[in-house]
Coordinates of C-alpha atoms and ligand atoms in Angstrom, one line a residue:
X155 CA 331.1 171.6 79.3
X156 CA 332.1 167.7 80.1
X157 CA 329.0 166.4 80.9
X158 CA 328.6 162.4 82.1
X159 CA 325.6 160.2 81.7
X160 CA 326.0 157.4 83.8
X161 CA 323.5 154.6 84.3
X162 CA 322.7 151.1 83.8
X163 CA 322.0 149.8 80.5
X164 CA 318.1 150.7 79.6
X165 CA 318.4 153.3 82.0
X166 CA 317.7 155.9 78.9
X167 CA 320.7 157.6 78.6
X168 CA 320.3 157.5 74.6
X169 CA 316.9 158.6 74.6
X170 CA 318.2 162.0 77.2
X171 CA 321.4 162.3 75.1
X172 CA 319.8 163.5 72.8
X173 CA 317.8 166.1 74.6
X174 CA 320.7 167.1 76.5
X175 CA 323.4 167.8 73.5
X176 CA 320.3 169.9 71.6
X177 CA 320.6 172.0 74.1
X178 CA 324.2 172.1 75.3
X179 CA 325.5 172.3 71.8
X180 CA 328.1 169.2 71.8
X181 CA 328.8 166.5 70.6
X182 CA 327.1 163.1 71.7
X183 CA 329.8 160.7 72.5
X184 CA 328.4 156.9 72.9
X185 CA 331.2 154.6 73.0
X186 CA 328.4 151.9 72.4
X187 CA 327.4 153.8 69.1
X188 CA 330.9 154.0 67.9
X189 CA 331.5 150.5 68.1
X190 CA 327.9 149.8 66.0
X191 CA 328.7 151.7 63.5
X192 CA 332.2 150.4 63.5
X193 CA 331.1 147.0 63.7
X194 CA 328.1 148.2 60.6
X195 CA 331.6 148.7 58.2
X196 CA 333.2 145.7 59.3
X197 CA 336.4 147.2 61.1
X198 CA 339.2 146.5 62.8
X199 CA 337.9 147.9 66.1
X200 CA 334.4 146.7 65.1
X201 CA 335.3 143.0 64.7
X202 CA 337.4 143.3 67.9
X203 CA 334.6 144.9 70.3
X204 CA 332.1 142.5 68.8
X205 CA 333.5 139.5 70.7
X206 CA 332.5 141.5 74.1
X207 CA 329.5 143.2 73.3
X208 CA 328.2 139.7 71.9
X209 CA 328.8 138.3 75.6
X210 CA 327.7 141.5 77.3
X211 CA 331.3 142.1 78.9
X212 CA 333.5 145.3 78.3
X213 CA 335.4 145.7 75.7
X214 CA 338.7 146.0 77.2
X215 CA 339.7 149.5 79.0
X216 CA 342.8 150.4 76.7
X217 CA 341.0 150.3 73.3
X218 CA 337.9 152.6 74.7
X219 CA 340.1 154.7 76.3
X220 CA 342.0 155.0 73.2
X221 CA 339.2 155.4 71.1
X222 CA 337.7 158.5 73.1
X223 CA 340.9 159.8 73.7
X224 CA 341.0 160.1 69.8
X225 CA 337.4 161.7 70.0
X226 CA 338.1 163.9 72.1
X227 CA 340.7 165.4 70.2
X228 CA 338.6 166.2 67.8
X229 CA 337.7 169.9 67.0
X230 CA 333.7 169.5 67.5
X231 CA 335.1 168.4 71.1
X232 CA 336.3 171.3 71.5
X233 CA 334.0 172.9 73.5
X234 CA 333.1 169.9 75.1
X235 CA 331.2 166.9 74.8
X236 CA 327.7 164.4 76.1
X237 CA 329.3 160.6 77.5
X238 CA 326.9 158.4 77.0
X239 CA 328.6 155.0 78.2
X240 CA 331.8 156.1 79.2
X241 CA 333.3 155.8 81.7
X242 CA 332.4 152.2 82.8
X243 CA 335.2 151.2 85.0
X244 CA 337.5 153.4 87.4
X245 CA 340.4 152.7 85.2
X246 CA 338.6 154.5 82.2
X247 CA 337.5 157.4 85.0
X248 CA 340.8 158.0 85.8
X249 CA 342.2 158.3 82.5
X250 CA 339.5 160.8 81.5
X251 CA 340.3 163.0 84.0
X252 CA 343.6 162.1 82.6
X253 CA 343.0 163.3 79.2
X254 CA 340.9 166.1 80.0
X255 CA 343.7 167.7 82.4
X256 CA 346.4 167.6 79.8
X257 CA 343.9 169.8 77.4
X258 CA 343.0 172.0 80.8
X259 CA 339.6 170.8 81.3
X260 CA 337.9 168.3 83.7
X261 CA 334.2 166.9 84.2
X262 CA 331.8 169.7 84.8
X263 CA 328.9 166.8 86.0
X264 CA 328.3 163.4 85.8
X265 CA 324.5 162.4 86.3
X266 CA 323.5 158.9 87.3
X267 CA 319.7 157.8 85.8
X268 CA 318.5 155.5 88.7
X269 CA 316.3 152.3 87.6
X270 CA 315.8 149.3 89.6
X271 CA 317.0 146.1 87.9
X272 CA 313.6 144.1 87.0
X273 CA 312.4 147.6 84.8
X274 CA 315.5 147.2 83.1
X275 CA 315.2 143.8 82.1
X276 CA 311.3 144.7 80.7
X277 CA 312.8 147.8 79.3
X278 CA 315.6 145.9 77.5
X279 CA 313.9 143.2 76.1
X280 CA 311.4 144.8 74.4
X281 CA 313.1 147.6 73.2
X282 CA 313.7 148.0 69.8
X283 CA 316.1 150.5 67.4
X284 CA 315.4 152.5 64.5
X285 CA 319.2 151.7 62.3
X286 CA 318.8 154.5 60.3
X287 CA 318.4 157.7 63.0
X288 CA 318.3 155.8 65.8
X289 CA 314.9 155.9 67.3
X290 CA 313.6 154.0 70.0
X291 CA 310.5 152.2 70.7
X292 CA 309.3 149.1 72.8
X293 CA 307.1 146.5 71.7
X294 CA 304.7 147.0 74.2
X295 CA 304.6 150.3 75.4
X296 CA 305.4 151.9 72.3
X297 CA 305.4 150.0 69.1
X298 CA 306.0 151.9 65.9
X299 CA 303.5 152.1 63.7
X300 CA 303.5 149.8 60.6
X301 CA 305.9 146.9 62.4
X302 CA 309.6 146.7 61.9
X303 CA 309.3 150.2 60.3
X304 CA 310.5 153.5 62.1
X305 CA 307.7 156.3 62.4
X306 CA 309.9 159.2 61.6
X307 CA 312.3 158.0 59.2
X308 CA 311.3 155.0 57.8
X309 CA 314.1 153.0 58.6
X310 CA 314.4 149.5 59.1
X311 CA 313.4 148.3 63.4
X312 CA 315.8 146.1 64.9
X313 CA 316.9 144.6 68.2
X314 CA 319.9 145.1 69.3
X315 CA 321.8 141.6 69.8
X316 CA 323.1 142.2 73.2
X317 CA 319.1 143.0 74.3
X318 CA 318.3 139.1 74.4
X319 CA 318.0 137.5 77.9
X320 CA 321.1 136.2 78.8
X321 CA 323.1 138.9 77.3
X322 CA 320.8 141.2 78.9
X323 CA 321.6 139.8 82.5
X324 CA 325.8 139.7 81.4
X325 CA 325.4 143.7 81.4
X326 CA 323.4 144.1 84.1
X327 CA 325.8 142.0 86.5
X328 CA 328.9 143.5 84.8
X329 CA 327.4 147.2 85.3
X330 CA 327.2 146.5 89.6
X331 CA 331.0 145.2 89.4
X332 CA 332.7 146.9 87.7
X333 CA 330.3 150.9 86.7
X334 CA 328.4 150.4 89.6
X335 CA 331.6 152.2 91.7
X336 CA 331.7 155.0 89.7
X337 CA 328.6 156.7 91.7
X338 CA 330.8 156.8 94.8
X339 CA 334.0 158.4 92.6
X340 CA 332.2 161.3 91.3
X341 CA 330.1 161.7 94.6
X342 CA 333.0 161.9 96.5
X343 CA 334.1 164.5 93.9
X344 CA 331.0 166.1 94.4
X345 CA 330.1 166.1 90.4
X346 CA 327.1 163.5 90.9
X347 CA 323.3 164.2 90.3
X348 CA 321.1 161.4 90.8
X349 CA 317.9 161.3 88.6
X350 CA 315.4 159.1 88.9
X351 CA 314.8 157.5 85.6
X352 CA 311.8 155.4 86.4
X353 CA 310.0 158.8 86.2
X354 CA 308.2 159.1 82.3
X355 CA 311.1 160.5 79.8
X356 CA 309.8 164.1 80.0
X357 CA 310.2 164.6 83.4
X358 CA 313.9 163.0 83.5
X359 CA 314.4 165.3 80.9
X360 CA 313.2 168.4 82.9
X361 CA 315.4 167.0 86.3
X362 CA 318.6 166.9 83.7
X363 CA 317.8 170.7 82.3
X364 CA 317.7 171.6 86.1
X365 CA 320.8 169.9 87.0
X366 CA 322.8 171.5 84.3
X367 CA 321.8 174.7 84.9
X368 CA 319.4 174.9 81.6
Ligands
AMP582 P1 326.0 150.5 75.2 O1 325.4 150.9 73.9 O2 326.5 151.7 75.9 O3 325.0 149.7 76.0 O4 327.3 149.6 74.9 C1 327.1 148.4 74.2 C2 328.4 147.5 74.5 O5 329.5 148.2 74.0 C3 328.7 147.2 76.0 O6 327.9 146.2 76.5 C4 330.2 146.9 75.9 O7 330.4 145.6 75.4 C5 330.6 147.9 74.9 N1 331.0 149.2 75.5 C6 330.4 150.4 75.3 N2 331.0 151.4 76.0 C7 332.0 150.8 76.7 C8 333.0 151.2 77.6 N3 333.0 152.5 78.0 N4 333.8 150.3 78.1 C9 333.8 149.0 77.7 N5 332.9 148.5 76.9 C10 332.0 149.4 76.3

């Protein structure tokens, strides 16, 4: 099953990802997470989507298509796969239906987490990262613990450095240009659920299981 999670940044498409491949069995595929850890090792691709993500602009349509093309491909893929960030533009929708057709499949569902604009911005800047496993927390609604230190794992807290203000307003305009058109291309395909992601994290999670069928 293709599944799509599309939303605006903060929207908590990481936090459901997770939810949602436990149960589907596949693979989480977050182009945003592939460029981290690339940019974590210092490569190539790293260094390159750095120079975007640092302004909160896309990294440019070719190399992500590229790059999930390649993940597609591989055999955990196989019997489908969770994208968490991708598409973000019609020219990256297009050429996943693209490379889904030339392997015989297509998108089984894309679902769209709804949050107004000025949550997001709350949301985003106090969020904060577990590095090691990935977990999320805010500083005011849900702090971990013993500060800077993740709860579960005891990994190291960060912020992300595209969740500071004016990087934080970059993504938000750039999602209503150029992602924002994206709801009307798989609603006119008729693959669009709309969930509303204001709701507490259990009960999106619940609207997704009922979505998909789960
Ligand atoms: P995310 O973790 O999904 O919020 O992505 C973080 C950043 O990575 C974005 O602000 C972009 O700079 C870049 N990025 C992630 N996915 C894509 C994509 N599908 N197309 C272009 N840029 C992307």
């Amino acid at each position: 099953m293709i599944v799509i999670l599309l939303g605006p940044p903060g929207a908590g498409k990481g936090t459901q990802a997770a939810a949602i491949v436990k149960s589907l069995k596949i693979p989480h595929v977050s182009t945003g997470d592939i460029f981290r850890a690339n940019l974590e090792y210092e490569t190539a691709l790293g260094l390159e989507a750095k120079k975007y993500m640092d302004q909160g602009q896309l990294v440019p349509d070719d190399l992500v298509v590229r790059l999930v093309a390649d993940r597609l491909s591989k055999p955990d893929a196989e019997a489908g796969a969770l994208l968490d960030g991708f598409p973000r533009t019609i020219v990256q929708a297009q050429a996943l239906s693209d490379i889904l057709a030339a392997k015989g499949k297509k998108v089984d569902r894309c679902l769209l987490l709804e949050v107004p604009d000025q949550d997001l911005i709350a949301r985003l800047s106090g969020r904060r990262l577990c590095r090691s496993c990935g977990q999320g927390y805010h500083i005011i609604s849900s702090p971990p613990k013993r500060e800077m230190i993740c709860d579960k794992c005891g990994g190291e807290v960060y912020q992300r450095d595209d969740d500071q203000a004016e990087t934080i307003k970059s993504r938000l305009a750039v999602y209503h240009e150029k992602t924002q058109p994206l709801v009307h291309w798989y609603q006119s395909r008729g693959l669009l659920k709309v969930i509303n992601g204001q709701n507490d994290p259990q009960t999106v999670q619940s609207e997704i299981a009922q979505a998909l069928g789960l």
